[in-house]
C-alpha positions as a LaTeX table, in Angstrom:
\begin{tabular}{lrrr}
\hline
Residue & $x$ (\AA) & $y$ (\AA) & $z$ (\AA) \\
\hline
Met1 & 13.40 & $-115.06$ & 24.76 \\
Arg2 & 10.86 & $-117.65$ & 25.89 \\
Arg3 & 11.50 & $-116.93$ & 29.56 \\
Leu4 & 11.06 & $-113.21$ & 28.90 \\
Ala5 & 7.77 & $-113.87$ & 27.09 \\
Ala6 & 6.61 & $-116.04$ & 29.98 \\
Ala7 & 7.54 & $-113.33$ & 32.49 \\
Ile8 & 5.67 & $-110.71$ & 30.46 \\
Arg9 & 2.56 & $-112.90$ & 30.33 \\
Lys10 & 2.75 & $-113.34$ & 34.10 \\
Glu11 & 3.07 & $-109.59$ & 34.64 \\
Phe12 & 0.11 & $-108.86$ & 32.34 \\
Arg13 & $-2.07$ & $-111.31$ & 34.25 \\
Gln14 & $-1.02$ & $-109.78$ & 37.55 \\
Phe15 & $-1.52$ & $-106.22$ & 36.30 \\
Leu16 & $-4.93$ & $-106.84$ & 34.69 \\
Arg17 & $-6.12$ & $-108.72$ & 37.76 \\
Asp18 & $-6.00$ & $-105.38$ & 39.57 \\
Trp19 & $-8.78$ & $-103.77$ & 37.52 \\
Leu20 & $-8.85$ & $-100.68$ & 39.75 \\
Leu21 & $-5.26$ & $-99.88$ & 38.75 \\
Val22 & $-6.17$ & $-100.18$ & 35.05 \\
Val23 & $-9.16$ & $-97.88$ & 35.57 \\
Leu24 & $-6.95$ & $-95.34$ & 37.36 \\
Val25 & $-4.44$ & $-95.31$ & 34.50 \\
Val26 & $-7.22$ & $-94.64$ & 31.97 \\
Phe27 & $-8.78$ & $-92.09$ & 34.35 \\
Ile28 & $-5.54$ & $-90.11$ & 34.57 \\
Tyr29 & $-5.22$ & $-90.00$ & 30.79 \\
Thr30 & $-8.86$ & $-89.04$ & 30.17 \\
Ala31 & $-10.98$ & $-87.75$ & 33.05 \\
Asp32 & $-8.10$ & $-85.91$ & 34.73 \\
Leu33 & $-7.26$ & $-84.31$ & 31.41 \\
Val34 & $-10.86$ & $-83.09$ & 30.99 \\
Ile35 & $-11.15$ & $-81.83$ & 34.57 \\
Cys36 & $-7.82$ & $-80.02$ & 34.68 \\
Thr37 & $-8.13$ & $-78.52$ & 31.20 \\
Ser38 & $-11.63$ & $-77.25$ & 31.97 \\
Ala39 & $-10.84$ & $-75.93$ & 35.43 \\
Leu40 & $-7.24$ & $-74.72$ & 35.36 \\
Ser41 & $-6.59$ & $-71.44$ & 33.66 \\
Phe42 & $-4.26$ & $-68.51$ & 34.19 \\
Asp43 & $-6.48$ & $-66.23$ & 32.13 \\
Val44 & $-7.56$ & $-63.29$ & 34.28 \\
Arg45 & $-11.18$ & $-62.41$ & 33.57 \\
Asn46 & $-14.30$ & $-61.32$ & 35.44 \\
Leu47 & $-12.36$ & $-59.26$ & 37.92 \\
Arg48 & $-14.47$ & $-57.72$ & 40.67 \\
Leu49 & $-14.24$ & $-53.94$ & 40.40 \\
Ala50 & $-15.12$ & $-51.70$ & 43.32 \\
Leu51 & $-16.07$ & $-48.17$ & 42.27 \\
Tyr52 & $-16.22$ & $-44.93$ & 44.16 \\
Asp53 & $-17.42$ & $-42.22$ & 41.78 \\
Gly54 & $-17.26$ & $-38.99$ & 43.73 \\
Asp55 & $-17.67$ & $-36.91$ & 40.58 \\
Arg56 & $-20.89$ & $-38.49$ & 39.27 \\
Ser57 & $-20.49$ & $-36.76$ & 35.91 \\
Glu58 & $-21.00$ & $-37.88$ & 32.34 \\
Leu59 & $-17.23$ & $-38.03$ & 31.88 \\
Ser60 & $-16.70$ & $-40.29$ & 34.89 \\
Ala61 & $-19.54$ & $-42.53$ & 33.68 \\
Arg62 & $-17.78$ & $-42.85$ & 30.32 \\
Leu63 & $-14.56$ & $-43.87$ & 32.04 \\
Val64 & $-16.36$ & $-46.51$ & 34.10 \\
Glu65 & $-18.03$ & $-47.78$ & 30.95 \\
Arg66 & $-14.58$ & $-48.37$ & 29.44 \\
Phe67 & $-13.87$ & $-50.80$ & 32.27 \\
Thr68 & $-17.20$ & $-52.62$ & 32.29 \\
Ala69 & $-17.37$ & $-53.00$ & 28.50 \\
Thr70 & $-14.54$ & $-55.56$ & 28.55 \\
Asp71 & $-14.56$ & $-59.23$ & 29.57 \\
Tyr72 & $-11.75$ & $-58.53$ & 32.03 \\
Phe73 & $-14.05$ & $-56.93$ & 34.54 \\
Gly74 & $-17.20$ & $-58.70$ & 35.68 \\
Lys75 & $-18.97$ & $-57.67$ & 38.86 \\
Leu76 & $-19.12$ & $-53.91$ & 39.49 \\
Ile77 & $-19.51$ & $-52.95$ & 43.14 \\
Arg78 & $-20.54$ & $-49.34$ & 43.52 \\
Thr79 & $-20.03$ & $-47.60$ & 46.81 \\
Ser80 & $-20.98$ & $-44.13$ & 47.96 \\
Arg81 & $-18.26$ & $-43.87$ & 50.61 \\
Ile82 & $-14.57$ & $-44.03$ & 49.86 \\
Ser83 & $-13.96$ & $-45.75$ & 53.20 \\
Asp84 & $-15.88$ & $-48.78$ & 51.90 \\
Ile85 & $-13.07$ & $-49.44$ & 49.41 \\
Asp86 & $-10.75$ & $-50.63$ & 52.18 \\
Arg87 & $-13.43$ & $-52.92$ & 53.56 \\
Leu88 & $-14.14$ & $-54.48$ & 50.15 \\
Leu89 & $-10.45$ & $-55.13$ & 49.46 \\
Asp90 & $-9.80$ & $-56.45$ & 52.99 \\
Ala91 & $-12.73$ & $-58.85$ & 52.77 \\
Gly92 & $-11.65$ & $-60.13$ & 49.36 \\
Gln93 & $-14.90$ & $-58.95$ & 47.80 \\
Ala94 & $-13.08$ & $-56.87$ & 45.18 \\
Asp95 & $-9.90$ & $-57.45$ & 43.15 \\
Leu96 & $-9.29$ & $-53.80$ & 42.41 \\
Ala97 & $-10.91$ & $-50.45$ & 43.03 \\
Leu98 & $-11.37$ & $-47.40$ & 40.87 \\
Val99 & $-11.58$ & $-44.12$ & 42.75 \\
Ile100 & $-12.77$ & $-41.01$ & 40.89 \\
His101 & $-12.53$ & $-37.92$ & 43.05 \\
Pro102 & $-14.93$ & $-34.95$ & 42.89 \\
Gly103 & $-13.97$ & $-32.37$ & 40.28 \\
Phe104 & $-12.73$ & $-34.94$ & 37.78 \\
Ala105 & $-14.83$ & $-33.64$ & 34.88 \\
Gln106 & $-14.35$ & $-29.99$ & 35.89 \\
Gln107 & $-10.57$ & $-30.34$ & 35.85 \\
Ala108 & $-10.66$ & $-32.05$ & 32.45 \\
Ala109 & $-12.97$ & $-29.40$ & 30.97 \\
Ala110 & $-10.59$ & $-26.68$ & 32.14 \\
Gly111 & $-7.74$ & $-28.41$ & 30.33 \\
Arg112 & $-5.92$ & $-29.28$ & 33.51 \\
Ala113 & $-4.45$ & $-32.61$ & 34.47 \\
Thr114 & $-6.84$ & $-34.75$ & 36.45 \\
Glu115 & $-6.32$ & $-38.00$ & 38.32 \\
Val116 & $-8.08$ & $-41.23$ & 39.06 \\
Gln117 & $-6.82$ & $-43.79$ & 41.53 \\
Val118 & $-6.64$ & $-47.54$ & 40.97 \\
Leu119 & $-6.13$ & $-49.74$ & 44.04 \\
Leu120 & $-5.07$ & $-53.35$ & 43.50 \\
Ala121 & $-5.25$ & $-56.33$ & 45.85 \\
Gly122 & $-1.75$ & $-57.79$ & 45.46 \\
Val123 & $-2.43$ & $-61.07$ & 47.29 \\
Asn124 & $-2.23$ & $-62.89$ & 43.97 \\
Ala125 & 0.63 & $-61.20$ & 42.14 \\
Asn126 & $-0.34$ & $-62.71$ & 38.77 \\
Thr127 & $-3.90$ & $-61.40$ & 38.99 \\
Ala128 & $-2.74$ & $-58.03$ & 40.27 \\
Asn129 & $-0.22$ & $-57.63$ & 37.44 \\
Ala130 & $-2.84$ & $-58.49$ & 34.84 \\
Ala131 & $-5.37$ & $-56.12$ & 36.42 \\
Arg132 & $-2.79$ & $-53.33$ & 36.51 \\
Gly133 & $-2.07$ & $-53.83$ & 32.81 \\
Tyr134 & $-5.78$ & $-53.76$ & 31.93 \\
Ala135 & $-6.36$ & $-50.61$ & 34.00 \\
Gln136 & $-3.35$ & $-48.76$ & 32.57 \\
Thr137 & $-4.38$ & $-49.58$ & 29.01 \\
Ile138 & $-7.97$ & $-48.47$ & 29.56 \\
Val139 & $-7.07$ & $-45.24$ & 31.36 \\
Gly140 & $-4.31$ & $-44.48$ & 28.83 \\
Gly141 & $-6.72$ & $-44.84$ & 25.90 \\
Phe142 & $-9.33$ & $-42.75$ & 27.70 \\
Ala143 & $-6.78$ & $-39.99$ & 28.37 \\
Arg144 & $-5.74$ & $-39.92$ & 24.73 \\
Asp145 & $-9.34$ & $-39.62$ & 23.53 \\
Leu146 & $-9.94$ & $-36.92$ & 26.14 \\
Leu147 & $-7.00$ & $-34.90$ & 24.84 \\
Glu148 & $-8.12$ & $-35.17$ & 21.22 \\
Asn149 & $-11.71$ & $-34.20$ & 22.07 \\
His150 & $-10.55$ & $-31.25$ & 24.15 \\
Ala151 & $-8.35$ & $-29.99$ & 21.31 \\
Ala152 & $-11.17$ & $-30.43$ & 18.78 \\
Arg153 & $-13.60$ & $-28.44$ & 20.92 \\
His154 & $-11.16$ & $-25.53$ & 20.89 \\
Gly155 & $-10.63$ & $-25.70$ & 17.14 \\
Ile156 & $-7.11$ & $-27.04$ & 17.43 \\
Ala157 & $-6.13$ & $-29.59$ & 14.84 \\
Val158 & $-4.17$ & $-32.25$ & 16.67 \\
Asp159 & $-2.30$ & $-34.93$ & 14.87 \\
Leu160 & $-0.77$ & $-36.96$ & 17.66 \\
Pro161 & 1.99 & $-39.35$ & 16.66 \\
Ser162 & 1.04 & $-42.97$ & 17.00 \\
Val163 & 2.50 & $-46.41$ & 16.49 \\
Arg164 & 0.22 & $-48.99$ & 14.95 \\
Val165 & 0.96 & $-52.46$ & 16.23 \\
Asp166 & 0.38 & $-55.25$ & 13.72 \\
Val167 & $-0.05$ & $-58.27$ & 15.98 \\
Arg168 & $-0.14$ & $-61.72$ & 14.49 \\
Ile169 & $-0.34$ & $-64.67$ & 16.85 \\
Trp170 & 1.02 & $-67.94$ & 15.56 \\
Tyr171 & 0.00 & $-71.46$ & 16.60 \\
Asn172 & $-2.83$ & $-70.36$ & 18.92 \\
Pro173 & $-4.51$ & $-67.29$ & 17.39 \\
Gln174 & $-7.36$ & $-67.24$ & 19.93 \\
Leu175 & $-4.86$ & $-67.45$ & 22.80 \\
Glu176 & $-6.84$ & $-70.30$ & 24.32 \\
Phe177 & $-5.05$ & $-71.44$ & 27.46 \\
Ala178 & $-6.93$ & $-74.75$ & 27.25 \\
His179 & $-4.77$ & $-75.73$ & 24.26 \\
Phe180 & $-1.60$ & $-75.50$ & 26.33 \\
Met181 & $-3.21$ & $-77.12$ & 29.36 \\
Ala182 & $-4.52$ & $-80.11$ & 27.36 \\
Val183 & $-1.05$ & $-80.84$ & 25.98 \\
Ser184 & 0.48 & $-80.28$ & 29.39 \\
Met185 & $-1.92$ & $-82.73$ & 31.05 \\
Ile186 & $-1.06$ & $-85.46$ & 28.53 \\
Val187 & 2.60 & $-85.06$ & 29.50 \\
Val188 & 1.77 & $-85.04$ & 33.23 \\
Ala189 & $-0.44$ & $-88.15$ & 32.83 \\
Ala190 & 2.43 & $-90.07$ & 31.21 \\
Leu191 & 4.76 & $-88.96$ & 34.00 \\
Met192 & 2.42 & $-89.99$ & 36.82 \\
Val193 & 1.45 & $-93.31$ & 35.25 \\
Gly194 & 5.05 & $-94.22$ & 34.45 \\
Val195 & 6.55 & $-93.33$ & 37.81 \\
Ile196 & 3.83 & $-94.57$ & 40.18 \\
Thr197 & 2.90 & $-97.85$ & 38.46 \\
Ala198 & 6.53 & $-98.91$ & 38.06 \\
Ala199 & 7.48 & $-98.08$ & 41.63 \\
Ala200 & 4.35 & $-99.68$ & 43.06 \\
Gly201 & 4.76 & $-102.82$ & 40.96 \\
Leu202 & 8.30 & $-103.45$ & 42.16 \\
Val203 & 7.56 & $-102.65$ & 45.79 \\
Arg204 & 4.50 & $-104.90$ & 45.78 \\
Glu205 & 6.79 & $-107.83$ & 44.97 \\
Lys206 & 8.94 & $-106.85$ & 47.94 \\
Glu207 & 5.99 & $-106.61$ & 50.31 \\
Ser208 & 4.55 & $-109.95$ & 49.24 \\
Gly209 & 7.96 & $-111.59$ & 49.45 \\
Thr210 & 7.91 & $-112.78$ & 45.84 \\
Ile211 & 10.82 & $-110.63$ & 44.70 \\
Glu212 & 13.27 & $-113.24$ & 46.00 \\
Gln213 & 11.50 & $-115.88$ & 43.93 \\
Leu214 & 11.84 & $-113.73$ & 40.83 \\
Val215 & 15.52 & $-113.12$ & 41.52 \\
Val216 & 16.34 & $-116.83$ & 41.73 \\
Thr217 & 14.63 & $-117.52$ & 38.39 \\
Pro218 & 16.76 & $-117.48$ & 35.21 \\
Leu219 & 15.44 & $-113.96$ & 34.52 \\
Arg220 & 18.20 & $-111.38$ & 34.29 \\
Ser221 & 17.83 & $-107.97$ & 35.86 \\
His222 & 17.05 & $-106.14$ & 32.60 \\
Glu223 & 14.54 & $-108.85$ & 31.64 \\
Leu224 & 12.78 & $-108.43$ & 34.98 \\
Ile225 & 12.47 & $-104.70$ & 34.36 \\
Ile226 & 11.21 & $-105.24$ & 30.80 \\
Ala227 & 8.59 & $-107.70$ & 32.04 \\
Lys228 & 7.53 & $-105.36$ & 34.84 \\
Ala229 & 7.37 & $-102.39$ & 32.45 \\
Ala230 & 5.37 & $-104.12$ & 29.70 \\
Pro231 & 1.84 & $-103.87$ & 31.26 \\
Pro232 & 1.91 & $-100.19$ & 32.35 \\
Phe233 & 3.70 & $-99.25$ & 29.13 \\
Thr234 & 1.06 & $-100.97$ & 26.99 \\
Ile235 & $-1.92$ & $-99.61$ & 28.96 \\
Gly236 & $-0.36$ & $-96.13$ & 28.98 \\
Met237 & 0.18 & $-96.14$ & 25.21 \\
Leu238 & $-3.37$ & $-97.40$ & 24.62 \\
Ala239 & $-4.75$ & $-94.67$ & 26.87 \\
Leu240 & $-2.86$ & $-92.09$ & 24.82 \\
Ser241 & $-5.35$ & $-92.35$ & 21.93 \\
Pro242 & $-8.43$ & $-91.14$ & 23.86 \\
Ser243 & $-6.34$ & $-88.38$ & 25.44 \\
Ile244 & $-5.39$ & $-87.12$ & 21.97 \\
Leu245 & $-9.06$ & $-87.14$ & 20.96 \\
Ile246 & $-9.95$ & $-85.19$ & 24.11 \\
Ala247 & $-7.24$ & $-82.64$ & 23.29 \\
Lys248 & $-8.75$ & $-82.32$ & 19.81 \\
Ala249 & $-12.17$ & $-81.73$ & 21.39 \\
Phe250 & $-10.64$ & $-78.85$ & 23.39 \\
Gly251 & $-9.47$ & $-77.30$ & 20.12 \\
Val252 & $-5.83$ & $-78.39$ & 20.06 \\
Pro253 & $-5.02$ & $-78.29$ & 16.33 \\
Leu254 & $-2.93$ & $-81.51$ & 16.30 \\
Ala255 & $-1.01$ & $-79.77$ & 13.53 \\
Gly256 & 1.98 & $-82.10$ & 13.29 \\
Asn257 & 2.76 & $-85.74$ & 12.65 \\
Leu258 & 0.87 & $-87.82$ & 15.23 \\
Ala259 & 3.03 & $-90.89$ & 14.55 \\
Leu260 & 6.05 & $-88.82$ & 15.59 \\
Phe261 & 4.27 & $-87.72$ & 18.76 \\
Ile262 & 3.36 & $-91.32$ & 19.60 \\
Ala263 & 7.01 & $-92.32$ & 19.11 \\
Ala264 & 8.10 & $-89.53$ & 21.45 \\
Ser265 & 5.45 & $-90.62$ & 23.96 \\
Ala266 & 6.82 & $-94.18$ & 23.90 \\
Ile267 & 10.37 & $-92.98$ & 24.60 \\
Ala268 & 9.16 & $-90.63$ & 27.35 \\
Leu269 & 6.98 & $-93.27$ & 29.02 \\
Ala270 & 9.92 & $-95.68$ & 29.05 \\
Ala271 & 12.03 & $-92.99$ & 30.73 \\
Phe272 & 9.33 & $-92.32$ & 33.33 \\
Leu273 & 9.02 & $-96.04$ & 34.05 \\
Ala274 & 12.78 & $-96.11$ & 34.63 \\
Ile275 & 12.38 & $-93.36$ & 37.24 \\
Gly276 & 9.66 & $-95.44$ & 38.88 \\
Phe277 & 11.87 & $-98.53$ & 39.00 \\
Phe278 & 14.64 & $-96.46$ & 40.55 \\
Ile279 & 12.20 & $-95.41$ & 43.29 \\
Gly280 & 11.16 & $-99.05$ & 43.67 \\
Thr281 & 14.73 & $-100.05$ & 44.44 \\
Leu282 & 14.88 & $-97.42$ & 47.21 \\
Ala283 & 11.53 & $-98.08$ & 48.90 \\
Glu284 & 10.75 & $-101.07$ & 51.10 \\
Asn285 & 6.98 & $-100.63$ & 51.18 \\
Leu286 & 4.20 & $-98.98$ & 49.20 \\
Gln287 & 3.93 & $-96.00$ & 51.53 \\
Gln288 & 7.61 & $-95.17$ & 51.08 \\
Ala289 & 7.28 & $-95.63$ & 47.32 \\
Leu290 & 4.35 & $-93.21$ & 47.04 \\
Leu291 & 6.05 & $-90.58$ & 49.21 \\
Leu292 & 9.27 & $-90.87$ & 47.22 \\
Ala293 & 7.28 & $-90.70$ & 43.97 \\
Phe294 & 5.58 & $-87.47$ & 44.97 \\
Phe295 & 8.89 & $-86.12$ & 46.26 \\
Ile296 & 10.26 & $-86.52$ & 42.72 \\
Leu297 & 7.08 & $-85.87$ & 40.70 \\
Phe298 & 6.45 & $-82.30$ & 41.79 \\
Pro299 & 9.94 & $-80.92$ & 40.98 \\
Leu300 & 9.84 & $-82.74$ & 37.66 \\
Met301 & 6.50 & $-81.15$ & 36.79 \\
Phe302 & 7.39 & $-77.65$ & 37.94 \\
Leu303 & 10.78 & $-77.70$ & 36.20 \\
Ser304 & 9.52 & $-79.02$ & 32.90 \\
Gly305 & 7.43 & $-76.14$ & 31.60 \\
Thr306 & 4.11 & $-77.92$ & 32.16 \\
Ile307 & 2.98 & $-75.35$ & 34.73 \\
Ala308 & 5.15 & $-72.25$ & 34.26 \\
Pro309 & 7.79 & $-71.23$ & 31.71 \\
Ile310 & 11.23 & $-72.65$ & 32.46 \\
Glu311 & 12.75 & $-69.28$ & 31.58 \\
Ser312 & 10.99 & $-67.68$ & 34.58 \\
Thr313 & 12.77 & $-69.97$ & 37.06 \\
Pro314 & 16.21 & $-69.24$ & 38.64 \\
Ala315 & 19.29 & $-70.12$ & 36.60 \\
Leu316 & 20.12 & $-73.15$ & 38.78 \\
Met317 & 16.60 & $-74.54$ & 38.33 \\
Gln318 & 16.87 & $-74.04$ & 34.57 \\
Trp319 & 20.09 & $-76.05$ & 34.54 \\
Leu320 & 18.54 & $-78.82$ & 36.63 \\
Ser321 & 15.57 & $-78.97$ & 34.28 \\
Ser322 & 17.94 & $-79.83$ & 31.42 \\
Leu323 & 18.46 & $-83.21$ & 33.15 \\
Ser324 & 14.75 & $-84.01$ & 33.11 \\
Pro325 & 13.18 & $-85.99$ & 30.24 \\
Val326 & 9.85 & $-84.32$ & 31.07 \\
Arg327 & 11.17 & $-81.01$ & 29.78 \\
Tyr328 & 12.05 & $-82.43$ & 26.37 \\
Tyr329 & 8.80 & $-84.42$ & 26.09 \\
Met330 & 6.84 & $-81.25$ & 26.84 \\
Gln331 & 8.73 & $-79.31$ & 24.17 \\
Ile332 & 8.17 & $-82.09$ & 21.65 \\
Ala333 & 4.44 & $-82.29$ & 22.47 \\
Leu334 & 3.99 & $-78.54$ & 22.07 \\
Gly335 & 6.03 & $-78.53$ & 18.87 \\
Ile336 & 4.10 & $-81.34$ & 17.20 \\
Leu337 & 0.56 & $-80.79$ & 18.49 \\
Leu338 & 0.45 & $-76.97$ & 18.48 \\
Lys339 & 3.15 & $-75.75$ & 16.10 \\
Gly340 & 3.04 & $-78.58$ & 13.59 \\
Val341 & 6.82 & $-78.85$ & 13.35 \\
Gly342 & 8.65 & $-82.12$ & 12.81 \\
Met343 & 11.96 & $-83.83$ & 13.30 \\
Glu344 & 13.82 & $-81.13$ & 11.33 \\
Val345 & 13.15 & $-78.74$ & 14.25 \\
Leu346 & 12.73 & $-81.10$ & 17.18 \\
Trp347 & 15.71 & $-83.39$ & 16.68 \\
Pro348 & 17.68 & $-81.81$ & 19.59 \\
Gln349 & 14.76 & $-82.50$ & 21.95 \\
Phe350 & 14.41 & $-86.04$ & 20.62 \\
Ala351 & 18.13 & $-86.65$ & 21.09 \\
Ala352 & 18.04 & $-85.25$ & 24.63 \\
Leu353 & 14.93 & $-87.31$ & 25.48 \\
Phe354 & 16.56 & $-90.44$ & 24.14 \\
Val355 & 19.83 & $-89.81$ & 26.02 \\
Thr356 & 18.17 & $-88.96$ & 29.36 \\
Gly357 & 15.73 & $-91.87$ & 29.02 \\
Gly358 & 18.54 & $-94.28$ & 28.15 \\
Ala359 & 20.67 & $-93.06$ & 31.05 \\
Leu360 & 17.79 & $-93.44$ & 33.51 \\
Ser361 & 17.01 & $-96.95$ & 32.23 \\
Ala362 & 20.66 & $-98.03$ & 32.49 \\
Trp363 & 20.86 & $-96.56$ & 35.99 \\
Ser364 & 17.70 & $-98.36$ & 37.11 \\
Val365 & 18.90 & $-101.71$ & 35.75 \\
Ala366 & 22.31 & $-101.26$ & 37.40 \\
Arg367 & 20.73 & $-100.33$ & 40.73 \\
Leu368 & 18.29 & $-103.25$ & 40.58 \\
Arg369 & 21.17 & $-105.63$ & 39.86 \\
Arg370 & 23.21 & $-104.22$ & 42.74 \\
Arg371 & 20.34 & $-104.31$ & 45.27 \\
Leu372 & 18.73 & $-107.61$ & 44.38 \\
Tyr373 & 21.18 & $-109.68$ & 42.37 \\
Ala374 & 24.34 & $-108.99$ & 44.34 \\
\hline
\end{tabular}
């Protein structure tokens, strides 16, 4: 126990001597969280709408007003020539175009079907799908109102059947994407800090030639990993507190038991450190370690639900994601911080996180023993 304590003290001195590394760890947990939560959003708003109104009637103006009265559409680009629509979409100056042909109001007044055309720039499929949904909803509501008004003007009592939707949104009533992104960035910060610091710490010993000195000491392989993991684990857990406060500032309700979330964070960070040590046993220099880290980090992030829903990925990717501790940490973080649920709901995720983290740690220790102690 005394030799382990001495090794941990040595690792803390070595880790804290590199003040830039400590600053980077805190930066990832705080400044990165603020920047990414503020900047990254999949909400589709302020779409640029190109308009060709060949009818120039009161009815067409009312339809255009339906579009511009929402937050979804921002800049309105009017054009007097329909050929300009192609140019605006080609140049990326408009996200969609609304084309109202001459005779629109006349056809409606006569009780005949009339058409408008909506052209979408499908370069970004997510934006185009959202814009299509907005346009269909607006035009559908306008058409319904038009039918009722036309019937009323002719003295026809119309009682159209309707379905009233009673929508209640749980956990995030304002549908603020920043809530999800703040939680997601906490998970990503733990992953990056755990993997990169552990891999870099082990490889640095190799590059400086001191790993052989450590191996010939009485330290056992698992004690070496514990000593190496202690500084980044401690700094990472300390940096978790300001990141939680930042998430609170972004409106995350922090509805559940924070002690439970901190416990989950400790298990997850230990698992991520184990991944980093595994990379450290493969790499011979820092450049290799960083490339291997990024080679592993991106699939882990994309297959964990931090960027996109796991359910939207192919079946094989969904199965592979079940092997990742990041997936279970993300589910636990969302469950505790947004939903306010506890162990009675999240015990399967805790069990899976513990099992995957334990397996990764055992694998890293075994590989370190085989590569360095054999």
